[in-house]
Short mmCIF file of C-alpha atoms in Angstrom, two decimals:
data_model
loop_
_atom_site.label_atom_id
_atom_site.label_comp_id
_atom_site.label_asym_id
_atom_site.label_seq_id
_atom_site.Cartn_x
_atom_site.Cartn_y
_atom_site.Cartn_z
CA MET A 1 0.00 0.00 0.00
CA ASP A 2 1.35 3.46 -0.93
CA VAL A 3 0.98 5.43 2.26
CA ALA A 4 2.25 8.76 0.92
CA PHE A 5 -1.11 10.40 0.40
CA LEU A 6 -3.23 8.64 3.00
CA THR A 7 -5.07 11.15 5.12
CA ILE A 8 -5.06 11.26 8.91
CA ALA A 9 -8.66 10.02 8.85
CA GLU A 10 -7.70 7.10 6.59
CA LEU A 11 -4.67 6.22 8.72
CA ASN A 12 -6.87 6.11 11.81
CA ARG A 13 -9.25 3.71 10.07
CA LEU A 14 -6.44 1.50 8.77
CA TYR A 15 -4.81 1.36 12.22
CA ARG A 16 -8.11 0.34 13.78
CA GLN A 17 -8.55 -2.38 11.17
CA ARG A 18 -4.93 -3.51 11.73
CA GLU A 19 -4.21 -3.10 8.02
CA LEU A 20 -1.32 -0.74 8.63
CA SER A 21 0.96 0.03 11.54
CA PRO A 22 2.59 3.30 12.63
CA VAL A 23 6.06 1.77 12.19
CA GLU A 24 5.32 0.76 8.59
CA VAL A 25 3.97 4.21 7.81
CA THR A 26 6.86 6.01 9.46
CA LYS A 27 9.47 3.94 7.62
CA ALA A 28 7.71 4.45 4.30
CA LEU A 29 7.53 8.21 4.77
CA PHE A 30 11.21 8.45 5.68
CA ALA A 31 12.05 6.46 2.56
CA ARG A 32 10.02 8.94 0.51
CA ILE A 33 11.72 11.89 2.19
CA ALA A 34 15.14 10.37 1.49
CA ALA A 35 14.23 9.80 -2.15
CA HIS A 36 12.73 13.20 -2.94
CA ASP A 37 13.51 15.91 -0.42
CA GLY A 38 16.94 16.55 -1.89
CA LYS A 39 15.14 18.65 -4.51
CA LEU A 40 12.48 20.16 -2.28
CA HIS A 41 14.45 21.02 0.89
CA SER A 42 11.30 20.90 2.99
CA PHE A 43 13.00 19.24 5.98
CA LEU A 44 15.86 20.95 7.78
CA ARG A 45 16.23 18.06 10.17
CA PRO A 46 14.52 14.69 9.86
CA THR A 47 14.56 12.94 13.24
CA GLU A 48 14.24 9.33 12.13
CA GLU A 49 15.61 7.55 15.15
CA ALA A 50 13.35 9.31 17.63
CA ALA A 51 10.39 9.00 15.27
CA LEU A 52 10.81 5.25 14.97
CA ARG A 53 10.87 5.00 18.77
CA GLU A 54 7.63 6.98 18.98
CA ALA A 55 6.12 4.84 16.21
CA ALA A 56 7.02 1.62 18.02
CA GLU A 57 5.46 2.93 21.21
CA ALA A 58 2.30 3.99 19.37
CA GLU A 59 2.12 0.60 17.72
CA ARG A 60 2.39 -1.19 21.07
CA GLU A 61 -0.36 0.96 22.56
CA LEU A 62 -2.70 0.66 19.59
CA THR A 63 -2.20 -3.10 19.51
CA ALA A 64 -3.08 -3.19 23.21
CA GLY A 65 -6.27 -1.27 22.48
CA ARG A 66 -5.19 1.98 24.08
CA TRP A 67 -6.23 4.84 21.74
CA ARG A 68 -5.05 8.30 22.72
CA GLY A 69 -7.01 10.18 20.07
CA PRO A 70 -6.96 11.07 16.38
CA MET A 71 -3.22 11.83 16.22
CA HIS A 72 -2.19 8.55 17.85
CA GLY A 73 0.39 6.95 15.57
CA ILE A 74 0.09 9.78 13.05
CA PRO A 75 3.32 11.27 11.66
CA TYR A 76 3.68 15.05 11.66
CA ALA A 77 6.44 17.62 11.38
CA LEU A 78 7.09 21.06 12.85
CA LYS A 79 8.12 24.40 11.47
CA ASP A 80 11.56 25.12 12.87
CA ILE A 81 10.51 28.03 15.07
CA ILE A 82 8.59 25.61 17.31
CA GLU A 83 10.76 24.53 20.22
CA THR A 84 11.56 20.86 20.70
CA ALA A 85 13.41 19.67 23.79
CA GLY A 86 16.88 18.40 22.90
CA ILE A 87 16.40 19.02 19.17
CA LEU A 88 17.90 21.97 17.31
CA THR A 89 15.39 24.75 16.70
CA THR A 90 17.08 27.22 14.41
CA GLY A 91 14.36 29.40 12.96
CA HIS A 92 16.17 28.66 9.66
CA SER A 93 18.64 31.33 10.76
CA LYS A 94 22.35 31.66 11.29
CA LEU A 95 21.42 33.58 14.45
CA ARG A 96 20.15 30.41 16.14
CA GLN A 97 22.08 27.84 14.21
CA GLU A 98 23.08 25.97 17.37
CA TYR A 99 20.11 26.58 19.64
CA VAL A 100 18.81 23.47 21.40
CA PRO A 101 15.76 24.19 23.58
CA ALA A 102 15.45 22.63 26.99
CA ALA A 103 11.68 22.22 26.76
CA ASP A 104 8.98 21.50 24.22
CA ALA A 105 6.54 24.14 23.07
CA GLU A 106 3.12 23.59 24.62
CA LEU A 107 1.64 22.38 21.35
CA VAL A 108 4.42 19.79 21.04
CA THR A 109 3.65 18.55 24.55
CA ARG A 110 0.04 18.11 23.49
CA LEU A 111 0.99 16.26 20.31
CA LYS A 112 3.28 13.94 22.28
CA SER A 113 0.51 13.26 24.78
CA GLY A 114 -1.78 12.51 21.86
CA GLY A 115 0.62 9.88 20.55
CA GLY A 116 1.77 11.72 17.43
CA ILE A 117 5.04 10.81 15.74
CA MET A 118 7.33 13.78 15.04
CA LEU A 119 9.29 13.21 11.83
CA GLY A 120 11.43 16.32 12.05
CA LYS A 121 11.83 20.06 11.76
CA LEU A 122 10.80 21.93 8.66
CA ALA A 123 12.14 24.81 6.62
CA THR A 124 10.69 28.25 7.26
CA TRP A 125 11.34 31.75 6.10
CA GLU A 126 13.93 33.10 8.53
CA PHE A 127 12.15 33.46 11.89
CA ALA A 128 8.83 33.15 10.06
CA LEU A 129 9.37 36.44 8.28
CA GLY A 130 12.50 36.79 6.19
CA GLY A 131 11.93 35.06 2.92
CA PRO A 132 12.14 33.60 0.51
CA SER A 133 15.84 33.95 1.25
CA PHE A 134 18.77 32.45 -0.60
CA ASP A 135 21.46 33.76 1.76
CA LEU A 136 20.76 31.55 4.80
CA PRO A 137 22.61 28.45 6.04
CA TRP A 138 19.96 26.23 4.37
CA PRO A 139 18.32 26.63 0.97
CA PRO A 140 14.68 27.70 0.68
CA ALA A 141 12.07 24.97 0.27
CA ARG A 142 10.68 24.37 -3.21
CA ASN A 143 7.18 23.71 -4.46
CA PRO A 144 6.40 20.01 -5.11
CA TRP A 145 4.12 20.94 -8.03
CA ASN A 146 7.10 22.50 -9.77
CA PRO A 147 10.44 22.85 -7.97
CA ASP A 148 11.28 25.88 -10.09
CA HIS A 149 8.65 27.62 -7.99
CA LEU A 150 8.50 28.37 -4.25
CA PRO A 151 5.96 26.97 -1.81
CA GLY A 152 5.08 30.36 -0.31
CA GLY A 153 5.87 31.22 3.26
CA SER A 154 6.64 31.53 5.92
CA SER A 155 5.64 27.92 6.74
CA SER A 156 7.38 26.93 3.50
CA GLY A 157 8.63 23.51 4.54
CA ALA A 158 5.26 22.61 6.05
CA GLY A 159 3.44 23.42 2.82
CA ALA A 160 5.97 21.56 0.68
CA ALA A 161 6.24 18.48 2.93
CA VAL A 162 2.49 17.95 3.24
CA ALA A 163 1.88 18.48 -0.49
CA ALA A 164 4.76 16.15 -1.38
CA GLY A 165 3.32 13.28 0.63
CA PHE A 166 6.18 13.31 3.15
CA VAL A 167 3.85 13.72 6.09
CA PRO A 168 0.04 13.91 6.42
CA GLY A 169 0.12 17.00 8.62
CA ALA A 170 2.45 19.68 9.93
CA VAL A 171 2.29 22.58 12.32
CA GLY A 172 2.98 26.03 10.95
CA THR A 173 2.56 29.53 12.27
CA ASP A 174 0.62 32.40 10.74
CA THR A 175 1.04 36.08 11.58
CA GLY A 176 -0.04 37.56 8.26
CA GLY A 177 -0.73 34.48 6.16
CA SER A 178 2.15 32.11 6.83
CA ILE A 179 -0.04 29.01 7.07
CA ARG A 180 -2.64 30.00 4.49
CA GLY A 181 -0.09 31.16 1.91
CA PRO A 182 1.87 27.90 1.71
CA ALA A 183 -1.38 25.93 1.86
CA ALA A 184 -2.67 27.95 -1.09
CA PHE A 185 0.48 27.71 -3.17
CA CYS A 186 0.96 23.99 -2.47
CA GLY A 187 -2.67 22.92 -3.04
CA ILE A 188 -3.38 21.75 0.51
CA ALA A 189 -5.49 22.87 3.48
CA GLY A 190 -4.16 25.14 6.19
CA ILE A 191 -5.96 26.89 9.01
CA LYS A 192 -5.05 29.93 11.04
CA PRO A 193 -7.23 29.35 14.10
CA SER A 194 -8.65 32.22 16.14
CA TYR A 195 -6.08 34.26 18.04
CA GLY A 196 -5.80 32.55 21.42
CA ARG A 197 -7.08 29.13 20.28
CA VAL A 198 -3.67 27.37 20.14
CA SER A 199 -0.89 28.13 22.62
CA ARG A 200 2.08 30.11 21.31
CA ARG A 201 4.24 29.25 24.31
CA GLY A 202 7.59 27.91 23.13
CA VAL A 203 7.18 29.28 19.61
CA PHE A 204 9.63 31.97 18.51
CA PRO A 205 7.60 35.19 18.24
CA ASN A 206 7.05 37.21 15.11
CA THR A 207 4.35 39.64 16.30
CA PHE A 208 3.12 38.92 19.82
CA SER A 209 -0.31 40.37 19.17
CA MET A 210 -0.93 38.49 15.93
CA ASP A 211 0.93 35.17 16.10
CA HIS A 212 -1.13 32.02 15.57
CA CYS A 213 -0.17 28.34 15.37
CA GLY A 214 -2.15 25.86 13.31
CA PRO A 215 -2.05 22.73 11.18
CA LEU A 216 -1.51 22.19 7.46
CA CYS A 217 -2.98 18.95 6.10
CA ARG A 218 -4.42 17.61 2.87
CA SER A 219 -8.11 17.94 3.80
CA ALA A 220 -10.38 19.98 6.03
CA GLU A 221 -11.32 16.77 7.84
CA ASP A 222 -7.66 16.19 8.74
CA ILE A 223 -7.35 19.78 9.91
CA ALA A 224 -10.25 19.15 12.30
CA LEU A 225 -8.56 16.03 13.71
CA PHE A 226 -5.15 17.68 14.06
CA LEU A 227 -6.49 20.92 15.54
CA GLN A 228 -8.40 18.93 18.14
CA ILE A 229 -5.13 17.87 19.75
CA ILE A 230 -3.31 21.21 19.81
CA ALA A 231 -6.21 23.56 20.61
CA GLY A 232 -7.01 24.62 24.14
CA PHE A 233 -6.32 27.06 26.92
CA ASP A 234 -2.79 27.55 28.17
CA PRO A 235 -2.61 29.68 31.32
CA ASP A 236 1.06 30.38 30.62
CA ASP A 237 0.37 32.03 27.26
CA PRO A 238 -1.00 35.52 27.99
CA GLY A 239 -2.80 35.52 24.64
CA SER A 240 -4.51 32.18 25.18
CA GLU A 241 -8.28 32.27 25.60
CA ASP A 242 -10.08 30.11 28.14
CA VAL A 243 -12.92 29.07 25.86
CA PRO A 244 -14.40 25.60 25.31
CA VAL A 245 -12.86 23.45 22.59
CA PRO A 246 -15.66 21.79 20.63
CA ASP A 247 -15.36 18.48 18.79
CA PHE A 248 -14.26 19.97 15.48
CA ALA A 249 -15.11 16.83 13.51
CA ALA A 250 -18.59 16.44 14.98
CA SER A 251 -20.29 18.96 12.68
CA LEU A 252 -18.19 18.38 9.58
CA ASN A 253 -21.02 16.67 7.74
CA ASP A 254 -23.73 19.20 8.58
CA GLY A 255 -23.45 20.80 5.16
CA VAL A 256 -23.90 24.43 4.16
CA ARG A 257 -27.59 24.53 3.29
CA GLY A 258 -28.97 27.84 4.51
CA LEU A 259 -25.64 29.25 5.63
CA ARG A 260 -25.09 32.86 4.58
CA LEU A 261 -21.64 33.38 3.12
CA GLY A 262 -20.29 36.90 2.64
CA LEU A 263 -18.26 37.02 -0.56
CA VAL A 264 -15.46 39.59 -0.27
CA GLU A 265 -15.16 40.03 -4.00
CA ASP A 266 -13.41 43.42 -4.12
CA TRP A 267 -10.28 41.85 -2.72
CA TYR A 268 -9.65 39.42 -5.58
CA ARG A 269 -11.70 40.57 -8.59
CA ASP A 270 -8.67 42.34 -10.08
CA ALA A 271 -6.09 39.78 -8.91
CA PRO A 272 -2.85 39.90 -10.86
CA HIS A 273 -3.35 36.30 -12.04
CA PRO A 274 -6.23 35.96 -14.49
CA ASP A 275 -7.28 32.52 -13.23
CA VAL A 276 -7.89 33.54 -9.62
CA ALA A 277 -11.29 35.24 -10.01
CA PRO A 278 -12.79 32.53 -12.26
CA ALA A 279 -11.66 29.83 -9.81
CA ILE A 280 -13.35 31.62 -6.90
CA ASP A 281 -16.47 32.21 -9.00
CA ALA A 282 -16.59 28.48 -9.71
CA ALA A 283 -16.15 27.66 -6.00
CA VAL A 284 -18.99 30.04 -5.17
CA GLU A 285 -21.24 28.19 -7.60
CA VAL A 286 -20.34 24.88 -5.92
CA LEU A 287 -21.29 26.30 -2.52
CA ARG A 288 -24.52 27.77 -3.92
CA GLY A 289 -25.28 24.38 -5.42
CA LEU A 290 -24.91 22.88 -1.95
CA GLY A 291 -27.51 25.30 -0.61
CA ALA A 292 -25.43 28.17 0.74
CA VAL A 293 -26.65 31.71 0.26
CA VAL A 294 -23.74 33.73 -1.09
CA GLU A 295 -23.98 37.50 -1.04
CA PRO A 296 -21.38 40.22 -1.58
CA VAL A 297 -19.79 41.91 1.41
CA ARG A 298 -17.63 45.02 1.38
CA LEU A 299 -14.78 45.49 3.82
CA SER A 300 -11.91 47.96 3.89
CA SER A 301 -9.28 47.61 1.23
CA LEU A 302 -6.43 45.13 1.34
CA ARG A 303 -4.12 48.15 1.30
CA ASP A 304 -5.61 49.33 4.61
CA TYR A 305 -5.40 45.91 6.25
CA THR A 306 -1.85 45.37 5.00
CA ASP A 307 -0.64 48.76 6.22
CA CYS A 308 -2.23 48.27 9.63
CA LYS A 309 -0.81 44.78 10.12
CA THR A 310 2.65 45.56 8.80
CA THR A 311 3.06 48.68 10.94
CA ILE A 312 2.19 46.75 14.09
CA SER A 313 4.43 43.84 13.11
CA SER A 314 7.41 46.01 12.22
CA VAL A 315 7.54 47.54 15.69
CA GLU A 316 7.10 44.25 17.54
CA LEU A 317 9.67 42.55 15.30
CA PHE A 318 12.27 45.20 16.01
CA ALA A 319 11.72 44.83 19.73
CA ILE A 320 12.25 41.07 19.39
CA HIS A 321 15.36 41.27 17.21
CA GLU A 322 16.88 44.52 18.46
CA HIS A 323 19.80 43.02 20.35
CA ASP A 324 20.93 40.88 17.43
CA LEU A 325 20.47 43.75 14.98
CA ARG A 326 22.73 45.96 17.05
CA THR A 327 25.38 43.32 17.63
CA ARG A 328 25.45 41.06 14.57
CA PRO A 329 23.40 42.56 11.71
CA GLN A 330 25.48 40.73 9.14
CA ASP A 331 24.15 37.39 10.43
CA PHE A 332 20.59 38.20 9.35
CA GLY A 333 19.42 37.27 5.89
CA ARG A 334 18.94 40.39 3.76
CA ILE A 335 15.16 40.16 3.65
CA LEU A 336 14.70 39.62 7.39
CA ARG A 337 17.06 42.47 8.24
CA ASN A 338 15.30 44.89 5.91
CA ARG A 339 11.88 43.88 7.23
CA VAL A 340 12.86 44.23 10.89
CA LEU A 341 14.91 47.43 10.75
CA PRO A 342 11.96 49.71 9.88
CA GLY A 343 10.66 49.10 13.39
CA ALA A 344 13.57 51.18 14.70
CA LEU A 345 12.23 54.22 12.90
CA ILE A 346 8.49 53.89 13.59
CA ARG A 347 7.34 56.23 16.33
CA GLY A 348 5.39 55.05 19.33
CA GLU A 349 2.39 57.13 18.28
CA ASP A 350 2.39 55.47 14.84
CA TYR A 351 2.31 52.04 16.49
CA LEU A 352 -0.55 53.11 18.74
CA GLU A 353 -2.50 54.60 15.84
CA ALA A 354 -2.07 51.33 13.97
CA LEU A 355 -3.43 49.47 17.02
CA ARG A 356 -6.42 51.81 17.12
CA TRP A 357 -6.90 51.20 13.40
CA ARG A 358 -6.83 47.49 14.14
CA THR A 359 -9.76 47.93 16.52
CA ALA A 360 -11.75 49.73 13.83
CA LEU A 361 -10.92 47.16 11.14
CA ALA A 362 -11.71 44.21 13.41
CA ARG A 363 -15.02 45.81 14.39
CA GLU A 364 -16.00 46.22 10.76
CA GLN A 365 -15.47 42.46 10.35
CA GLY A 366 -17.62 41.87 13.41
CA HIS A 367 -20.40 44.06 12.04
CA ALA A 368 -20.32 42.20 8.72
CA LEU A 369 -20.49 38.87 10.55
CA GLN A 370 -23.79 39.96 12.08
CA HIS A 371 -25.23 39.57 8.58
CA CYS A 372 -23.39 36.47 7.39
CA ASP A 373 -22.10 33.22 8.89
CA ALA A 374 -18.66 33.34 7.28
CA PHE A 375 -16.57 35.20 4.74
CA ILE A 376 -15.31 33.65 1.53
CA THR A 377 -12.66 35.08 -0.76
CA ALA A 378 -9.44 34.00 -2.45
CA ALA A 379 -6.53 32.75 -0.34
CA ALA A 380 -3.92 34.07 -2.74
CA LEU A 381 -3.94 36.61 -5.55
CA ASN A 382 -1.45 34.76 -7.69
CA VAL A 383 0.15 31.36 -8.13
CA ALA A 384 3.42 30.38 -6.48
CA ASP A 385 6.35 32.63 -7.37
CA ARG A 386 9.30 31.35 -9.33
CA ALA A 387 12.42 30.87 -7.22
CA ASP A 388 14.39 34.01 -7.99
CA PRO A 389 17.13 35.18 -5.61
CA ASP A 390 16.98 38.67 -7.13
CA ALA A 391 13.22 39.17 -6.83
CA ALA A 392 12.15 42.42 -5.19
CA ASP A 393 10.68 42.29 -1.67
CA ARG A 394 6.93 42.92 -2.03
CA LEU A 395 5.91 42.69 1.65
CA VAL A 396 4.68 46.28 1.79
CA SER A 397 4.12 47.09 -1.88
CA ALA A 398 1.77 44.18 -2.69
CA PRO A 399 -1.38 44.11 -0.53
CA SER A 400 -2.03 40.77 1.13
CA ILE A 401 -5.36 38.90 1.01
CA THR A 402 -4.55 36.88 4.12
CA MET A 403 -3.69 39.79 6.43
CA PRO A 404 -7.28 41.00 6.96
CA PHE A 405 -8.16 37.94 9.02
CA SER A 406 -4.87 38.25 10.91
CA VAL A 407 -5.91 41.75 11.89
CA GLY A 408 -9.31 40.40 12.96
CA GLY A 409 -7.83 37.37 14.72
CA LEU A 410 -10.50 35.29 12.98
CA PRO A 411 -10.23 31.60 12.13
CA ALA A 412 -9.45 31.32 8.42
CA ILE A 413 -8.72 28.30 6.26
CA ALA A 414 -7.22 28.00 2.78
CA ILE A 415 -8.31 25.04 0.64
CA PRO A 416 -7.49 24.21 -2.98
CA CYS A 417 -10.05 25.21 -5.62
CA GLY A 418 -8.34 24.63 -8.95
CA PHE A 419 -5.19 25.01 -10.98
CA SER A 420 -3.91 27.78 -13.19
CA ARG A 421 -4.10 27.02 -16.88
CA ALA A 422 -0.63 28.17 -17.91
CA GLU A 423 1.51 26.97 -14.99
CA ARG A 424 -0.67 24.12 -13.64
CA LEU A 425 -0.14 25.48 -10.13
CA PRO A 426 -2.76 25.42 -7.33
CA LEU A 427 -5.38 28.10 -6.73
CA SER A 428 -7.04 28.47 -3.36
CA LEU A 429 -10.24 29.51 -1.61
CA GLN A 430 -10.22 31.21 1.81
CA ILE A 431 -13.06 30.80 4.33
CA ALA A 432 -13.10 32.82 7.56
CA GLY A 433 -15.54 32.86 10.45
CA ALA A 434 -16.34 34.58 13.71
CA PRO A 435 -13.86 34.27 16.59
CA PHE A 436 -13.68 30.65 17.78
CA ALA A 437 -16.02 29.45 15.03
CA GLU A 438 -13.42 27.05 13.64
CA ALA A 439 -16.03 24.27 13.56
CA ARG A 440 -18.21 26.28 11.16
CA VAL A 441 -15.25 27.21 8.95
CA LEU A 442 -14.22 23.55 8.79
CA ARG A 443 -17.79 22.47 8.07
CA ILE A 444 -17.96 24.80 5.04
CA ALA A 445 -14.54 23.68 3.82
CA HIS A 446 -15.45 20.01 4.24
CA ALA A 447 -18.73 20.45 2.37
CA TYR A 448 -16.83 22.02 -0.51
CA GLN A 449 -14.27 19.20 -0.50
CA GLN A 450 -16.98 16.56 -0.49
CA ALA A 451 -18.29 18.11 -3.71
CA THR A 452 -14.91 18.59 -5.43
CA ASP A 453 -11.69 16.65 -5.80
CA TRP A 454 -9.01 19.33 -5.95
CA HIS A 455 -7.65 18.16 -2.59
CA ARG A 456 -7.23 14.63 -3.91
CA GLN A 457 -4.87 15.73 -6.66
CA HIS A 458 -1.21 15.40 -5.77
CA PRO A 459 2.06 16.37 -7.38
CA LYS A 460 4.07 13.70 -9.13
CA LEU A 461 7.61 13.88 -7.83
CA ALA A 462 10.35 13.21 -10.35
CA MET B 1 -13.38 53.75 7.08
CA THR B 2 -13.69 57.18 5.54
CA ASN B 3 -11.00 59.58 4.49
CA GLU B 4 -12.44 62.17 6.88
CA THR B 5 -10.91 60.27 9.78
CA ARG B 6 -7.40 60.68 8.39
CA ALA B 7 -4.98 63.43 9.12
CA ASP B 8 -3.13 62.88 5.92
CA LEU B 9 0.66 62.74 6.17
CA THR B 10 1.20 61.46 2.65
CA HIS B 11 2.18 64.92 1.40
CA LEU B 12 5.38 64.88 3.43
CA PRO B 13 8.52 64.50 1.32
CA ALA B 14 10.31 61.17 1.34
CA SER B 15 13.37 61.04 3.57
CA THR B 16 16.66 61.44 1.79
CA PRO B 17 19.43 58.84 2.15
CA ASP B 18 21.27 61.18 4.50
CA GLU B 19 18.16 61.59 6.63
CA ILE B 20 17.69 57.79 6.77
CA ARG B 21 21.31 57.46 7.88
CA ALA B 22 20.77 60.07 10.60
CA MET B 23 17.53 58.45 11.82
CA LEU B 24 19.22 55.06 12.14
CA GLN B 25 22.13 56.65 13.94
CA LYS B 26 19.77 58.35 16.39
CA ALA B 27 18.08 55.00 16.94
CA GLY B 28 21.48 53.59 17.84
CA VAL B 29 21.64 51.15 14.94
CA GLY B 30 25.00 51.03 13.23
CA LEU B 31 25.26 49.12 9.98
CA PRO B 32 28.14 48.37 7.64
CA GLU B 33 27.84 50.55 4.53
CA ALA B 34 26.66 47.73 2.23
CA LEU B 35 23.83 46.78 4.60
CA LEU B 36 22.96 50.44 5.09
CA GLN B 37 22.57 50.86 1.34
CA GLN B 38 20.18 47.89 1.28
CA PHE B 39 18.09 49.48 4.00
CA ILE B 40 18.08 52.88 2.31
CA ALA B 41 16.51 51.12 -0.68
CA ALA B 42 13.94 49.31 1.50
CA TRP B 43 12.82 52.15 3.79
CA PRO B 44 10.76 54.36 1.43
CA ALA B 45 7.99 51.74 1.11
CA TYR B 46 7.72 51.57 4.91
CA GLU B 47 7.78 55.34 5.29
CA ALA B 48 4.93 55.67 2.81
CA MET B 49 3.01 52.95 4.69
CA ILE B 50 3.34 54.75 8.02
CA ARG B 51 2.15 57.99 6.49
CA ARG B 52 -1.00 56.28 5.23
CA ILE B 53 -2.11 55.37 8.79
CA PRO B 54 -5.42 57.08 9.60
CA ARG B 55 -5.12 59.51 12.49
CA SER B 56 -7.28 61.93 14.49
CA ARG B 57 -9.45 59.28 16.09
CA SER B 58 -11.75 60.16 18.93
CA TYR B 59 -10.50 59.58 22.47
CA ALA B 60 -12.93 56.71 22.83
CA GLU B 61 -11.33 54.69 20.05
CA GLU B 62 -9.12 52.32 22.02
CA PRO B 63 -6.13 50.49 20.62
CA ALA B 64 -6.46 46.74 20.04
CA HIS B 65 -4.46 45.80 23.09
CA SER B 66 -5.63 44.79 26.48
CA TYR B 67 -4.14 44.06 29.83
CA ARG B 68 -5.82 41.38 31.87
CA PRO B 69 -4.19 41.44 35.30
CA GLU B 70 -5.49 38.04 36.28
CA ARG B 71 -3.55 36.52 33.37
CA ILE B 72 -0.26 38.20 34.27
CA VAL B 73 -0.36 38.73 38.04
CA ARG B 74 -0.68 35.14 39.11
CA SER B 75 0.16 34.03 42.59
#
């Protein structure tokens, strides 16, 4: 049996039926990584020995009838800003090239308790911000659909590894789109949960007030299973919210009949890639066909959301990296350094005005959600970029379609909805809901995936 | 979000390379010349961004931050 593209849900079923074992799956995935990751660079650090130990333990427990939950015996991997006790956690940066944390991040503790099998640490843009960079100690990850292209970022290795069939799920982080972007460009699913839903403790910060952790998988159903294990209150994370964690899979099959979906069309109608708008139009028709009521919604411009988010981030980033910038600026990659340094020149009153703007922008989303159950729009305005070391940095100049829901702190998922005609690269739909309405967002995404097969198409690795 | 809420700063002239140098120096950031040149090229986009921030909000419009003492002051 080829295990590469089995979903988490399928692996659970096959484990229960004793048709597959965690050790078999883990060995097969490491063989696939060894055969193909030399071209994709998605893993910085496979941890095969430890993974096989965890797989053997999971196999013993499952055989004995002890089931820890939906991640028991399931392989996963972690973006390399997520701390792992005794395992290098570099942030894909020369600055932390030799950093070995003493403790696991809270979400890693939860995955270990749930019986997951950690296959290794994944490439990222430098500290989840500086990328794509070609001047770091490790090369940037490549897109499995076409290695001449990039997988997006900053959770670049997570997007590439899941799409390539190296691992059924991975944990990424998302401050302005770093889970949803790679999910979109790699043709997989990725959710940025609500701010405060998943603990950030033990994850290297990008922007304290907007950092989120979440899973990337190959289906919305798998996202629900993975999120179930890592979600939940953490009293030691000041941003964590003490709210109930529902059974995310329980309402997956409730469908979308009667749901009111607010289509934020202004954001993508004039997307730079000509295939984006038609792909979203087609996805809207699928959802209408399933019984959803789709109506246009107007929110502030992407320019406004991008300016607000980037101003806030720039200041927080400088505070985080200030010491290293003063003492060893040459050890930063060019893109990270030039994205962090502006924070040194932004006045306190500008930061505070941006925070007040955030309140206004988030409230406008709240007002719109009084009239609809969720937002839908594109998850990316283009297909994956070509890998070009000389490409200009577009962080500020090109408005982002993922940043609005970062500003709002809303749960937002990216799922595949087609391929571009010229490049045959993935296109992606974004669905966002009210704070802590992940279950509804996942229900809409699952309904769409039950009616389409984009998520079942996988790249063929040379 | 209407333009009436903005005290527009976009008319201000872009900082010159010498001014960018001076601002970094005042901020206590010293860079080798090659890295400084890279930043001088990057800064104008950020400066324009900051000048687009809407201003002149009413006193009641609070920033999106909060301090919850029970989450920080824990015995």
